[in-house]
Structure formats: C-alpha cells, structure tokens
Coordinates of C-alpha atoms and ligand atoms in Angstrom, one line a residue:
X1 CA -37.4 -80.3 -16.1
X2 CA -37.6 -78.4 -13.0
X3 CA -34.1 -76.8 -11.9
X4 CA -34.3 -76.1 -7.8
X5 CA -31.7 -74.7 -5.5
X6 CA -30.5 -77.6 -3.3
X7 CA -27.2 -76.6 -3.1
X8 CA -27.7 -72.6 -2.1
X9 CA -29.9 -73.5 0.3
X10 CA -28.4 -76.1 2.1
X11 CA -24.4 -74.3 2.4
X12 CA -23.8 -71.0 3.6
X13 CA -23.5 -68.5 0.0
X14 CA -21.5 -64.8 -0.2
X15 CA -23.2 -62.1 1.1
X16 CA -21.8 -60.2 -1.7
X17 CA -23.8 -60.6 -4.7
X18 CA -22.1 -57.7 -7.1
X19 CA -20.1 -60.0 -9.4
X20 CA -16.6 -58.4 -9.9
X21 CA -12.9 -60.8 -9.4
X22 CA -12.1 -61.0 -5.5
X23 CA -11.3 -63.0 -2.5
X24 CA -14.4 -64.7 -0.8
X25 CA -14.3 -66.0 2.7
X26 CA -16.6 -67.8 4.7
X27 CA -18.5 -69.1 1.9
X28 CA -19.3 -71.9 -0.3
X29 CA -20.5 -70.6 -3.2
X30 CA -21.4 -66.9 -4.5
X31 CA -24.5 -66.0 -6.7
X32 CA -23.3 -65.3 -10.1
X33 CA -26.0 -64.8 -13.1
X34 CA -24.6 -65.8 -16.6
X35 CA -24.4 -63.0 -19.5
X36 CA -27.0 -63.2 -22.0
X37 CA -25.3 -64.4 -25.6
X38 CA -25.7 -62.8 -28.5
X39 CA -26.9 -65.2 -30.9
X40 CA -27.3 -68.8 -28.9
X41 CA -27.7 -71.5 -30.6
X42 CA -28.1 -75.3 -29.5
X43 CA -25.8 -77.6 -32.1
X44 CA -26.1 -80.8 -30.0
X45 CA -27.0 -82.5 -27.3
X46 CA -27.3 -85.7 -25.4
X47 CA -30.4 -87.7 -26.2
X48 CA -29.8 -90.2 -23.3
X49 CA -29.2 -87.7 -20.5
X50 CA -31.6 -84.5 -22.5
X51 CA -34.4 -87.6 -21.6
X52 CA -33.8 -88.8 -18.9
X53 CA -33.8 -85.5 -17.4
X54 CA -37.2 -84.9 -19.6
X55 CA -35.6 -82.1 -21.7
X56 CA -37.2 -80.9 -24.8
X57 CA -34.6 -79.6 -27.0
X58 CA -37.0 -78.5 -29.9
X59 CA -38.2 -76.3 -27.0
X60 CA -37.1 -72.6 -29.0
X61 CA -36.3 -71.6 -25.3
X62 CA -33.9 -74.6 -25.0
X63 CA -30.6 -72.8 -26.3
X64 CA -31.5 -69.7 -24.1
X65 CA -31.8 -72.6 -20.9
X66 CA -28.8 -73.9 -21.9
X67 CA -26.8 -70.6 -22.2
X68 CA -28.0 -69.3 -19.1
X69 CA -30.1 -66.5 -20.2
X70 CA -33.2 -68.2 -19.4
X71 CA -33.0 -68.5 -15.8
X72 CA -35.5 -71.1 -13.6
X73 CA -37.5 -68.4 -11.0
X74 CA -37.3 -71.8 -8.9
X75 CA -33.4 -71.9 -8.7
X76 CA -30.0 -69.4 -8.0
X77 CA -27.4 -69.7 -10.2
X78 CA -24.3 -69.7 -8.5
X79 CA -20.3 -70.3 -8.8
X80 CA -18.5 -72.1 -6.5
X81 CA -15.9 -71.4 -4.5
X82 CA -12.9 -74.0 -4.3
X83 CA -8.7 -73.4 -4.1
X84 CA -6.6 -76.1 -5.1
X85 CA -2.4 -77.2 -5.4
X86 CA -1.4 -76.7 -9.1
X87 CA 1.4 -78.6 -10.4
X88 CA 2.4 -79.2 -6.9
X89 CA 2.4 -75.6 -5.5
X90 CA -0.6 -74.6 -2.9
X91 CA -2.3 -72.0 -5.6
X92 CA -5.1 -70.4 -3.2
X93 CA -8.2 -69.4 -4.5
X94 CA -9.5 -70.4 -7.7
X95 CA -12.9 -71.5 -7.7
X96 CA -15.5 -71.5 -10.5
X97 CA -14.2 -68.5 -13.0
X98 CA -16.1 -69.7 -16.1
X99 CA -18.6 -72.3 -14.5
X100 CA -21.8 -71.4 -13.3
X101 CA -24.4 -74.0 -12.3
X102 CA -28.0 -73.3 -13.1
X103 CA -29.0 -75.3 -10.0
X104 CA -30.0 -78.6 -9.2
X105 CA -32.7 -81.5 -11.1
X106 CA -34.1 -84.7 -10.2
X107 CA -33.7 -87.3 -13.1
X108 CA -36.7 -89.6 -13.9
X109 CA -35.3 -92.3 -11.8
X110 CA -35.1 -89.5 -8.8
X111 CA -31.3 -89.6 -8.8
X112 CA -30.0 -85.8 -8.3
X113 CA -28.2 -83.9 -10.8
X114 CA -26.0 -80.4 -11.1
X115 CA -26.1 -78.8 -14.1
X116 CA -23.6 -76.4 -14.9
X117 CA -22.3 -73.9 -17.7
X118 CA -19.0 -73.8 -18.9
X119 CA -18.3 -70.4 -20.4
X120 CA -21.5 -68.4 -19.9
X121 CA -19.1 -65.3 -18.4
X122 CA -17.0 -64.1 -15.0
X123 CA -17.7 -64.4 -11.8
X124 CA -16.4 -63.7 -9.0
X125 CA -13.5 -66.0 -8.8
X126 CA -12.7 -65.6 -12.8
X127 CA -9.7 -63.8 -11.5
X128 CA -7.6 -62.4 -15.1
X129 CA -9.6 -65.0 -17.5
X130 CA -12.7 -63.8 -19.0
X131 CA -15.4 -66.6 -18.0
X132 CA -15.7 -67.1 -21.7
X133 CA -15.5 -70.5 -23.7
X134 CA -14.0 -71.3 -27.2
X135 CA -15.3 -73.9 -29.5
X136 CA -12.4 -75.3 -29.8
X137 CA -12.0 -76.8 -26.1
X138 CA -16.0 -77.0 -25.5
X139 CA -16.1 -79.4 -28.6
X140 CA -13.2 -81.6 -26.6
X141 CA -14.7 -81.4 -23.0
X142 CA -18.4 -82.1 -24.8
X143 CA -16.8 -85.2 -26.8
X144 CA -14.5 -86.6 -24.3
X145 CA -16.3 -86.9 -21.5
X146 CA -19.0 -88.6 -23.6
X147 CA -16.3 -90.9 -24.8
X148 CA -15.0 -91.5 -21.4
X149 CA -18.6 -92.6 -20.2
X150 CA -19.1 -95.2 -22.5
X151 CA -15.7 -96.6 -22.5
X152 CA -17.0 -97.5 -18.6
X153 CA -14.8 -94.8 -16.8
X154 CA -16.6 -92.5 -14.2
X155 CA -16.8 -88.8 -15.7
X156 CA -18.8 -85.8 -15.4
X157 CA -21.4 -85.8 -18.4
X158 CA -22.3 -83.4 -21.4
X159 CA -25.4 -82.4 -21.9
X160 CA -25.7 -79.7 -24.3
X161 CA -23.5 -77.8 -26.6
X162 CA -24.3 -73.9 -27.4
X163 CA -22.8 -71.6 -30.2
X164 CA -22.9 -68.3 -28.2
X165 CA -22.3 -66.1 -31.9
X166 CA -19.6 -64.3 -29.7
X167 CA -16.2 -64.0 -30.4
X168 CA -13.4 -64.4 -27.6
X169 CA -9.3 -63.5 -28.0
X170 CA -7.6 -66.5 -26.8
X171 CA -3.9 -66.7 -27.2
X172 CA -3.5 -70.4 -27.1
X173 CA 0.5 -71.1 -26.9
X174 CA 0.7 -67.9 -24.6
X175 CA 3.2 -66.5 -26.7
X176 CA 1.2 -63.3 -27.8
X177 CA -0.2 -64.4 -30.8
X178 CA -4.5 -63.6 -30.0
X179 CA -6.6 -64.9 -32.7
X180 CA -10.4 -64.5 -32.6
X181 CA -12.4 -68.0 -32.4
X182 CA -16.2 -68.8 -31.6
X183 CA -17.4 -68.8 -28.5
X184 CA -19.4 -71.9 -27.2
X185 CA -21.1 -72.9 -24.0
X186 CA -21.4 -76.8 -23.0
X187 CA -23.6 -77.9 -19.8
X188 CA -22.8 -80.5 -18.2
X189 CA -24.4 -82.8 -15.7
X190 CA -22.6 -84.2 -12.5
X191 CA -24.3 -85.5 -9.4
X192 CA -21.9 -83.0 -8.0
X193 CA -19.2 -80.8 -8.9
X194 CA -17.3 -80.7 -5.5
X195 CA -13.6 -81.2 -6.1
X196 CA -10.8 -81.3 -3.7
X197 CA -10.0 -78.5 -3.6
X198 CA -13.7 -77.5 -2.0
X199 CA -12.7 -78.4 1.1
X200 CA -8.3 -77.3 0.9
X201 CA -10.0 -73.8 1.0
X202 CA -11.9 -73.8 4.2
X203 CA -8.7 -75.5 5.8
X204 CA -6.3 -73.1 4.3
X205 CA -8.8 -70.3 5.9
X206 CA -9.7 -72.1 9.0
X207 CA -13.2 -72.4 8.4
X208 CA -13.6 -75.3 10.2
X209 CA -17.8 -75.1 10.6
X210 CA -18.0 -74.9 6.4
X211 CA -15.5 -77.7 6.5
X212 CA -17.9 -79.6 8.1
X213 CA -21.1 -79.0 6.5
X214 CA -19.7 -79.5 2.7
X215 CA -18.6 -82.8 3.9
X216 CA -21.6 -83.6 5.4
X217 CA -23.8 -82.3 2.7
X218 CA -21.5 -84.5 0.5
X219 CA -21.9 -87.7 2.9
X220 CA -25.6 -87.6 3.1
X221 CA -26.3 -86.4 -0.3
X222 CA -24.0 -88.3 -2.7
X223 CA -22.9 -91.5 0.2
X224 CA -25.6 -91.5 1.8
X225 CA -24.6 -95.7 2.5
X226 CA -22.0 -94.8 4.6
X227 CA -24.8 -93.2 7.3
X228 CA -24.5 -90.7 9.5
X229 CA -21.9 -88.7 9.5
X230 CA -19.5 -88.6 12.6
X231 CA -15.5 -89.7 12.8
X232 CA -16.3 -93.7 11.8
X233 CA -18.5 -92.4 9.4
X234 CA -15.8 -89.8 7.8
X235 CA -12.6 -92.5 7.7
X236 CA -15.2 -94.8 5.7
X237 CA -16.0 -91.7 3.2
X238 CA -12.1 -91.0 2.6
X239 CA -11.7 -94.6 2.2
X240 CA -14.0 -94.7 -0.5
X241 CA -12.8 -91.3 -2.1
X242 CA -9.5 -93.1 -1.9
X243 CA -11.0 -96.4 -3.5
X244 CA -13.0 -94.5 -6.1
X245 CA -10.1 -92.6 -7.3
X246 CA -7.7 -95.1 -7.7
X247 CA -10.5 -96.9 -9.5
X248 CA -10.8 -94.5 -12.1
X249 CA -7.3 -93.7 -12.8
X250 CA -6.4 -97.0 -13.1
X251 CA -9.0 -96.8 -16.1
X252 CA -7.3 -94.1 -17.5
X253 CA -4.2 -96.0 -17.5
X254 CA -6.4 -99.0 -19.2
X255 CA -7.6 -96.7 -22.4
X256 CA -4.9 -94.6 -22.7
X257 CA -6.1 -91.2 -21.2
X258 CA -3.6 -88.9 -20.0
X259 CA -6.1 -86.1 -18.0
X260 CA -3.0 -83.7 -17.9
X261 CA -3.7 -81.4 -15.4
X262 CA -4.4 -83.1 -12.3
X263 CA -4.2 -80.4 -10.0
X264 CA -6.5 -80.9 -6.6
X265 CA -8.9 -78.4 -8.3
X266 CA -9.4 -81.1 -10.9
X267 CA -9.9 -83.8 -8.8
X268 CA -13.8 -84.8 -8.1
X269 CA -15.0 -85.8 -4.4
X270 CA -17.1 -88.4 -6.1
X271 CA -13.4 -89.5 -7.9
X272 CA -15.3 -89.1 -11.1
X273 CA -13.0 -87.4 -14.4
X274 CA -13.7 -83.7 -14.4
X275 CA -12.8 -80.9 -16.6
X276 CA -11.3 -81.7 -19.7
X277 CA -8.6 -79.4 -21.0
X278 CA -5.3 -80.2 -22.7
X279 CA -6.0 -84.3 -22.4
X280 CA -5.1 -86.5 -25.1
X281 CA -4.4 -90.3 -25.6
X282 CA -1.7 -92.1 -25.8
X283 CA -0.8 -92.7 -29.6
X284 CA 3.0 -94.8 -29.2
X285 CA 2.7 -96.2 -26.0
X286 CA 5.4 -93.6 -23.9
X287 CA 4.8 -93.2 -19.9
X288 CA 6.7 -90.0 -20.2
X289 CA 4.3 -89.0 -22.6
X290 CA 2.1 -85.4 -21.8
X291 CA 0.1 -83.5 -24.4
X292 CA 0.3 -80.4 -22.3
X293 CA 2.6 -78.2 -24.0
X294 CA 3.7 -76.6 -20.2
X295 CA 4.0 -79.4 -18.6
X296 CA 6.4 -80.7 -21.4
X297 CA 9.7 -80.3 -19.0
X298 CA 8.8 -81.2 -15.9
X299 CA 6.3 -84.1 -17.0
X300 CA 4.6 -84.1 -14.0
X301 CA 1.0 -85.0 -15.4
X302 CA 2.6 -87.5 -17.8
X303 CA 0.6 -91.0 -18.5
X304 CA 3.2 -92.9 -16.0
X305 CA 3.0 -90.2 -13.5
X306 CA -1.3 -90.6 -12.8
X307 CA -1.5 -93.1 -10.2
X308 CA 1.4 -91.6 -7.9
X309 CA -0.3 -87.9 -8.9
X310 CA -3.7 -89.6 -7.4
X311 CA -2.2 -90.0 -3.8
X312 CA -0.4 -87.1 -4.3
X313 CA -3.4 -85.6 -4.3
X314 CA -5.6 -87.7 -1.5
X315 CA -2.7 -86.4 0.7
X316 CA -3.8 -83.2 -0.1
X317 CA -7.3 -83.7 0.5
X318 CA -6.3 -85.7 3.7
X319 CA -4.6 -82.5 5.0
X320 CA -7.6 -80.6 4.2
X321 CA -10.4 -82.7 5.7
X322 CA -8.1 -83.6 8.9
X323 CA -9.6 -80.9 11.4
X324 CA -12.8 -83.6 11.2
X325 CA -10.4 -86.2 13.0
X326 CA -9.3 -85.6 16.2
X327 CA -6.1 -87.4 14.9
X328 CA -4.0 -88.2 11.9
X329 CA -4.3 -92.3 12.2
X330 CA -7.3 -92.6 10.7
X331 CA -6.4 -90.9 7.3
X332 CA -2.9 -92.5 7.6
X333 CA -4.3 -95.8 7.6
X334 CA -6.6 -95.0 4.3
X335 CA -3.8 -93.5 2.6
X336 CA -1.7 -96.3 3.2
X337 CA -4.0 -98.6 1.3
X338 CA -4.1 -96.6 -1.7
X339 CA -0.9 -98.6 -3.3
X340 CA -2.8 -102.3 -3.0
X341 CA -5.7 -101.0 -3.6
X342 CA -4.4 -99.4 -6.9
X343 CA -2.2 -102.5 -7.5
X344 CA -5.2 -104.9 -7.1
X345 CA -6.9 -102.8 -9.8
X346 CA -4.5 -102.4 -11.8
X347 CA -3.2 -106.1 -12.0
X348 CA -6.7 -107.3 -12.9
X349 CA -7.2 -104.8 -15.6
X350 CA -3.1 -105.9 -17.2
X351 CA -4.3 -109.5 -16.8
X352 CA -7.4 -108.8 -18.7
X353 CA -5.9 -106.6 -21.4
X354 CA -3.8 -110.0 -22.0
X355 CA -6.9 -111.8 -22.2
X356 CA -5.7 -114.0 -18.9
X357 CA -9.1 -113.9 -15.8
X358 CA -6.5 -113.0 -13.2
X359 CA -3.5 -111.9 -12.3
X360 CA -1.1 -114.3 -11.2
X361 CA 1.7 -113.4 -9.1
X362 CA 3.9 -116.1 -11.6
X363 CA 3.1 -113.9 -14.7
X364 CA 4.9 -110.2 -13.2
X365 CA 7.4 -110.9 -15.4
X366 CA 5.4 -110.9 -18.4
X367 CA 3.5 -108.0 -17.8
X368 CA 7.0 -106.3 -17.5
X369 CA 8.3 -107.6 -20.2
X370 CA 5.3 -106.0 -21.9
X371 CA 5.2 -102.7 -21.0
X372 CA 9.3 -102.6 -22.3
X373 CA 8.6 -104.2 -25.6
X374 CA 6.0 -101.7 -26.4
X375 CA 8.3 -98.9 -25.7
X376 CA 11.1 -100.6 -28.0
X377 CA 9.5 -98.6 -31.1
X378 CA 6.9 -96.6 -31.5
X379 CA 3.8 -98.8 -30.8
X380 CA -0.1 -97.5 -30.7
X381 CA -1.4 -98.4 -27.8
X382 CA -5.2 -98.9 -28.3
X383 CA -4.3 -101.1 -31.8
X384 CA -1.6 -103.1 -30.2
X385 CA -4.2 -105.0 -28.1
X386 CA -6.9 -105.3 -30.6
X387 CA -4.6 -106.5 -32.7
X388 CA -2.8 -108.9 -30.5
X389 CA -6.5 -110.2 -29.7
X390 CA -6.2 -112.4 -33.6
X391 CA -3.3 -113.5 -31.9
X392 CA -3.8 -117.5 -31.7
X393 CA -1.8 -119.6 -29.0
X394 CA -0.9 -121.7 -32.3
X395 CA 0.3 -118.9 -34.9
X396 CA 3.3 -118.7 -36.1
X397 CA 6.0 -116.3 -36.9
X398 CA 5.1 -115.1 -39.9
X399 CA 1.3 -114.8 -38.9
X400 CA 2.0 -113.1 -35.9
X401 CA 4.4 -110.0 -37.6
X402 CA 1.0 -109.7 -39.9
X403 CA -1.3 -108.9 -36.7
X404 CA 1.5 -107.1 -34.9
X405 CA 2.9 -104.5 -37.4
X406 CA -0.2 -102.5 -38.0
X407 CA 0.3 -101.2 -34.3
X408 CA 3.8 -99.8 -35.6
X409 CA 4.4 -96.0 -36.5
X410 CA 7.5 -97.2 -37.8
X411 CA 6.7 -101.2 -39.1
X412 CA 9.9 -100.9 -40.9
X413 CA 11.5 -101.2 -38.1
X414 CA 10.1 -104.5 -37.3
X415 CA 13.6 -106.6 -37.4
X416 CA 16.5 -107.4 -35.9
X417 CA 16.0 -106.9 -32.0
X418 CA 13.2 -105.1 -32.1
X419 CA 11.2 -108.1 -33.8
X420 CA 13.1 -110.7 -31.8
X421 CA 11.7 -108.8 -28.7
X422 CA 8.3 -108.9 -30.1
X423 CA 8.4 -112.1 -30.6
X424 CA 10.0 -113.7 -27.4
X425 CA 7.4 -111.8 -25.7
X426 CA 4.8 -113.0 -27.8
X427 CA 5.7 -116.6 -27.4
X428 CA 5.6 -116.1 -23.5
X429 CA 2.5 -114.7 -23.4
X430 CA 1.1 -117.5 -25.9
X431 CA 2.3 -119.9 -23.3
X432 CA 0.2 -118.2 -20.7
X433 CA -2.9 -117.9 -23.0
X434 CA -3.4 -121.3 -23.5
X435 CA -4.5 -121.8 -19.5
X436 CA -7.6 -120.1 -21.2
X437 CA -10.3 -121.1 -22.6
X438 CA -10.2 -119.5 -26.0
X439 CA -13.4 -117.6 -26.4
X440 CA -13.0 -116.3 -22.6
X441 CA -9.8 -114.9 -24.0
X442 CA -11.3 -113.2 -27.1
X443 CA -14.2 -111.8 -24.9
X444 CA -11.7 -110.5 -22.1
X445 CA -9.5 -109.0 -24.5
X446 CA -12.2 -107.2 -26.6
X447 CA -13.9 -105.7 -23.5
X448 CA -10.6 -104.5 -22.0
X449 CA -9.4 -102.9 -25.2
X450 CA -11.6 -100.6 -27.0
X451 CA -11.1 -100.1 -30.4
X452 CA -12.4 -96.9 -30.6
X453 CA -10.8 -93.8 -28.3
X454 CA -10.9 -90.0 -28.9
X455 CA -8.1 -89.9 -31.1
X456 CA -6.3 -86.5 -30.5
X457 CA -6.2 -86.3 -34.2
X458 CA -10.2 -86.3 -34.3
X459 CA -11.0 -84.4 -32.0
X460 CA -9.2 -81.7 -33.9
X461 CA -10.6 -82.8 -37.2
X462 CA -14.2 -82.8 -35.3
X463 CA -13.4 -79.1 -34.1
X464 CA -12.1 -77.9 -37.9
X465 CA -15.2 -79.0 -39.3
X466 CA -17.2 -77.3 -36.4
X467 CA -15.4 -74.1 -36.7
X468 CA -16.7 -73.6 -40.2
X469 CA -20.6 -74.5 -39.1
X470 CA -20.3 -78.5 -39.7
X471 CA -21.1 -80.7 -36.8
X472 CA -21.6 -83.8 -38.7
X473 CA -18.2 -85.1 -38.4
X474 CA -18.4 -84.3 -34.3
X475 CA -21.5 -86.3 -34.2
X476 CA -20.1 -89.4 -36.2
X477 CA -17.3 -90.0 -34.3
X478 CA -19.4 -89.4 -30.9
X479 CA -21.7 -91.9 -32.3
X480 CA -19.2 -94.5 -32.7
X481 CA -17.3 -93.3 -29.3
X482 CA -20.9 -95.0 -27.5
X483 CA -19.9 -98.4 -28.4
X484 CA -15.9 -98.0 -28.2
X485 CA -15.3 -102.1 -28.1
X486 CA -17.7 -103.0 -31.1
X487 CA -16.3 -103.5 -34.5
X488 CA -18.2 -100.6 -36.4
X489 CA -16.6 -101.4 -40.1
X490 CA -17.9 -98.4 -42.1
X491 CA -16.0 -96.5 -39.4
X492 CA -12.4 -97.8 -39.8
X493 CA -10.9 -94.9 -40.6
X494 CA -12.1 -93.2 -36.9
X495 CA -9.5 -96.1 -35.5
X496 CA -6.4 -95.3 -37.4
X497 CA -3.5 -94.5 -36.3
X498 CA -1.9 -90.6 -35.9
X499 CA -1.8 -89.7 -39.2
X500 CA 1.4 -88.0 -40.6
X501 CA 0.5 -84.4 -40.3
X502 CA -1.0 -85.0 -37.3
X503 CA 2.7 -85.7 -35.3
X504 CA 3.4 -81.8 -35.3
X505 CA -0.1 -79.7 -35.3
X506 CA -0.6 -77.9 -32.3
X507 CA -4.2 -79.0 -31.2
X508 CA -3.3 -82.7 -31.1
X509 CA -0.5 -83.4 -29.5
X510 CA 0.9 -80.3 -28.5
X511 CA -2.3 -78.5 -26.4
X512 CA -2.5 -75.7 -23.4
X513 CA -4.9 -74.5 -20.9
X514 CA -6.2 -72.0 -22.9
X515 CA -10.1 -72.6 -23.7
Ligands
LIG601 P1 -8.4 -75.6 -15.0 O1 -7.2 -76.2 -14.3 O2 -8.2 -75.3 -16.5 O3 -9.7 -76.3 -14.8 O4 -8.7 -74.1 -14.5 C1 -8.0 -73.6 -13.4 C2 -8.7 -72.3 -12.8 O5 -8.7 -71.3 -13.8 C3 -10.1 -72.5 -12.5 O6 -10.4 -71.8 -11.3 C4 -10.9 -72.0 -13.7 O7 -12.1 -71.5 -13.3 C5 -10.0 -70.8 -14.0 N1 -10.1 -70.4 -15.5 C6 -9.7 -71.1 -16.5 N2 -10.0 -70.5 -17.7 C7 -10.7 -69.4 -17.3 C8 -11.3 -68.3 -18.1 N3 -11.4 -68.3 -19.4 N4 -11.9 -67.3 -17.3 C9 -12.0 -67.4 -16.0 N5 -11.4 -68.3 -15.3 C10 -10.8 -69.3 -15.9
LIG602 MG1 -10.5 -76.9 -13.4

C-alpha cells in the first residue's frame, strides 16, 4: 500500500502549520500530524478492504500505520476544514477535530481511496474536544458501518481498529460525572470524506474560487460521468447528490436505522452514511423514536423525521453551492424533485418489504394501514417482517397469531382490538399477496428484510466484552452482520429482541455525542 497526497496537492491547504484550535480561512484543509500512542495495538480489521487495498496486517508496523505514528514520506496528513447547520442552527466552523486523513490509496482495482483516523489527537479545528477516541463509540462506528455495508446501504467503511493504551475523560450524559475509558483509534476508508458542509464554509466566507475547485475536484474525481464541469454539468451533479441521498435514506428507513445527528456536517457529497455516533435501530417500530438522549425533546433526528431532514439539508447545500449558478432555477428545479424521487424509492422498497414486485397506487391504503398497526403495540421492526414472511395467503387465524406474536414486546397484549387490527390487516394484505407468485414473494420479502441488524443491545454487549480485552463477541456478531438476510441458526440469539435490561441502560437506547 502506497499512501500519496492527492488531495493536498490538488486544493489550496493553510499556510499555518502550528496545530493549535483556531479559525482558518481561505483553505481546504490544514496539515495536522497525529500524536504518537502509547501502547498501539491493532485488535481487528477488515480482511475484504485490508486486501484489497494490499495491506499486511501481520506487518508489526501495521498498528503504528494505522495510529498514525508511522507516517508515509510519500503523503501529508491533514484535517479538513468544513462548517455545517446543527440541529437546524448555522454552527460555523467545525471541520475535522478528531479526524485526520493519512492521505490518499489506489485499491487493486485502481478505484481511489481516503483513509482517515478517528481519534489520533487535535487539530486545528478540535475546537474544546480533545481529538481523542473512546472505545466505546470507535467499536460502534467500526461495527455499524460494516453492518450498514453489507445490508446494501452506501456507508463510509472500517478498516482497522487500534487500542491506543491511553486513557481519555469523557463525561458521556454531560452531567459532570467523567469516568476514565480506553482510548481507541478506527481508520476508515471513503472514496472521499467531503460533507456538506465543505462547501457551506467557503459560502459563509465568500470564498467563491475554493468553492469552485472543491466542487470540481469532486466532479472530476468521484463523477467523473457527468463530464466537464461548467453550469449543465453542476445542475446534473446536485441532481445526483440529490438522487443519491434520498436513495440512501430511504434505506435507512428500510432497516431501521435512525443516523441521529444529521446535521450538514454529517451529510456525505457522495450521499454515502458517515460518522456514526449516537445511532441506533428501531426496536418497536415508533417514527418518533430518537436514541439521542439530546435530541429527546425536540425529536428532530427521529426515524420519521430523515427523509424531510435530507432536503432540509440539500437546501442547505443548495444555498452553499449557488454562487456556481448564475441563478436559483436550476437548483430549484432539482430540489423540487427530491419528494418523487424519494417517494418512487420509497414505495418500491414498502412494496417489497410486503413481498408485492411494485407498488401499486390501489394498495396506499394498505401500506397505511400498516405503518398504524405496527404502532398499535409495541412491535420489533426487523422481526415483524421476517416473521410475517411464513405468513401463507391460506393460513388461518390461529396460525397467523403464532408467526405474528414473536414480533411483540408485549404478546400479551395480542387481543381485543389490537389483534383484531392485526388481523384485518393481515387478511388485506393476504389478498394482495396472492397476485404473486409465491416463491417471488418469499425471495422479495427475505432480501428486503434482514434478519440480522446491529441491535443497540449488541453493540453494547460487543463494547462490554471489548472493554475488558475480549473482542470475540465484536467479531461474532460482525461476522454474522456480513450476511444480514441469511438464516445463520447457531446465531439466533444475535436476532432477538431488546432484552429486558436492555429498555433502560444508557448505551443502548439512551446515547450522546460524547465519543
Ligand atoms: P459530530 O456531529 O459528532 O460528527 O461532530 C461535530 C463536530 O465536533 C465535528 O467538527 C467534530 O470533529 C467535533 N468533535 C467531536 N468530538 C470531538 C473531540 N473529541 N475532539 C475534537 N473535536 C470533536
Ligand atoms: Mg461529524
């Protein structure tokens, strides 16, 4: 692996190069060289992406690489600068405070690749945090966006996951109470990093010339289809931003991912899912629902809220990119697409979690029905479906309360309307289901559902083992998490639902920034 400097050399970098918390203007990115950890250690990694970027991890250098203390001669490490809207408010600059990439590589199929270190120490735009990362939230980014992957949803990747043998104060619930915990470095691997927010900070500063070359250096590095850039050329590239975006949160929305903070800084110009903090998965199926403990009034980054939060967002990224344009029409025509272009997703992807090919305009009322029943009593979302998938057009009653009540926190609660509601929807949709043919159905249904999602619950059970030097438990679920809609029967227990003591634990429902 040969790690070059692509990016510093072709956008403008800070002439400062001390690295101490300030403003930086008329730059993309400032040099920033990781601190050296005490005792690193490499406790897993990726074996698909380690190869196919021709990575030897038995290489005693490799958890100095991957730390950042071992720096290429052929590269410039650097953090980027980027500002961003957070929960709704224009925030100013944030940029890269505990990122730094090592540089760029070329994959053995000649595809481009960042890599990047989460936690390896400040920089210049680490503002009060520390630059430092716990194992607690490396072990969910590294997981999750591994699980994300192979569930078919665009992501940022892991690569490798480092024990520094450092120990960082985090105050998690911001309340005063600072325990100790591990700190941990993950790299991850994106064919860029570039958020919205990239390009909100040269507009909010007028840097109209950096403005362009970041979105020209986007356009003929990661779309380079679209051609030459120029004003046709940028309306197509928002258009696909746009289309990729919805695209993925609609998958979200599929799986049951709520992201949680989806401020523009969060929000990748390749409309890939980037940086995993307080996240979590639906357990009983609740649009309102948020794991982010402080986002618990307002709710904005709640499951329901995504797609809305998406255009939200492209508006924001429209105002930013709009000095390219010599007026607003062409953005205003791309962002009014986003609804049918979300819808058309979306639709497709409700038909097919009901095992039906396509949606038909003829069924809204089923899908509406659907989304009410589950929210009737508290019903898991990832089991309801597999579960509904034994569901025969022919069973009866009886049959169909068997299938249905393992998807219930409360199956006691499985009578009087409740039931009844269950069951006239059930019969409507067994109605629809026998257009299909049957297998088609099954084979629909199993590749829209997984059975197998990043459990909040496991993740923290994943992190508790860690924390006392196991990574065994991480690496069983993660294996099962690479084939999310196979049956994997000595693994059951990975796809049960929330246990008990699970409901109240901070760490699985109940989460924060802090990492
Ligand atoms: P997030 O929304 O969690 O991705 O982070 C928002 C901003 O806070 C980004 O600019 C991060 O780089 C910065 N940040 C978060 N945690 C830290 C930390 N421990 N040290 C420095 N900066 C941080
Ligand atoms: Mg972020």
């Amino acid at each position: 692996m040969q790690i070059n400097d692509d990016f510093t050399t072709a956008l403008p970098g800070d002439s400062e190069t001390r690295n101490y918390p300030r403003q930086v203007y008329q730059s993309v990115w400032s040099k920033t060289q990781p601190v050296a950890a005490a005792a690193p250690k490499l406790v897993s990694h990726i074996p698909e992406l380690t190869s196919l970027l021709d990575i030897d991890v038995s290489n005693p250098d490799a958890a100095h690489i991957f730390t950042g203390s071992a720096i290429s001669k052929t590269a410039t490490p650097y953090s980027m600068r980027y500002g961003g809207h957070q929960f709704g408010n224009w925030a100013g600059q944030l940029g890269d405070g505990r990122a730094i990439a090592l540089g760029e590589v070329n994959d053995k199929n000649g595809q481009h690749w960042t890599l990047q270190l989460k936690g390896a120490g400040p920089t210049p735009y680490s503002r009060q945090g520390d630059g430092y990362a716990v194992l607690r939230s490396s072990i969910r980014e590294y997981m999750c966006a591994e699980a994300i992957h192979h569930l078919g949803i665009p992501t940022t990747r892991s690569l490798t996951l480092c024990t520094t043998g450092e120990t960082i104060p985090r105050d998690v619930f911001y309340d005063g109470n600072v325990t100790m915990e591990q700190g941990a470095i993950v790299c991850r691997a994106a064919h860029s990093f570039i958020r919205f927010g990239n390009f909100e900070i040269h507009a909010a500063y007028e840097e109209t010339d950096l403005l362009k070359q970041l979105a020209d250096y986007v356009i003929k590095r990661d779309y380079p289809h679209l051609g030459q850039p120029g004003p046709a050329v940028y309306q197509q590239w928002f258009r696909e931003i746009l289309q990729r975006t919805a695209n993925t949160v609609a998958n979200w929305q599929r799986v049951g991912f709520v992201h949680a903070v989806m401020n523009t800084d969060n929000m990748s110009i390749l409309g890939q899912t980037i940086d995993y903090g307080p996240y979590g998965w639906l357990e009983e199926y609740d649009p309102r629902w948020t794991p982010n403990y402080i986002d618990n009034s307002m709710r904005r980054y709640s499951y329901g809220n995504q797609p809305e939060i998406a255009l939200w967002n492209l508006y924001r990224l429209a105002n930013a990119i709009l000095p390219l344009f010599e007026s607003t029409e062409p953005l205003e025509e791309v962002l009014k697409e986003y609804r049918g272009t979300y819808d058309q997703i979306w639709n497709k992807i409700q038909a097919n979690k009901l095992g039906l090919q396509d949606y038909d305009t003829s069924d809204k009322n089923l899908y509406e029905s659907l989304w009410t029943t589950l929210k009737s009593t508290g019903t898991d979302y990832t089991i309801f479906f597999r579960q509904l998938a034994k569901v025969t057009p022919e069973m009866q009653e009886i049959e169909i309360e068997i299938q249905l009540k393992p998807a219930l926190y409360n199956p006691e609660e499985f009578k009087g309307d409740i039931a009844a509601g269950f069951m006239q929807w059930v019969t409507q949709w067994q109605a629809c289901t026998a257009r299909t043919d049957k297998d088609k159905r099954l084979t629909t249904m199993l590749q829209t559902n997984p059975k197998y999602v990043l459990r909040n619950y496991l993740a923290l059970n994943a992190i508790d083992a860690a924390e006392t030097g196991d990574f065994s438990l991480m690496e069983n679920i993660m294996k099962v998490l690479r084939t999310p809609y196979d049956e994997h029967p000595n693994e059951e227990g990975f796809a049960s639902r929330r246990p008990d003591w699970a409901t109240t634990r901070p760490g699985c429902t109940m989460l924060t920034c802090s990492s």
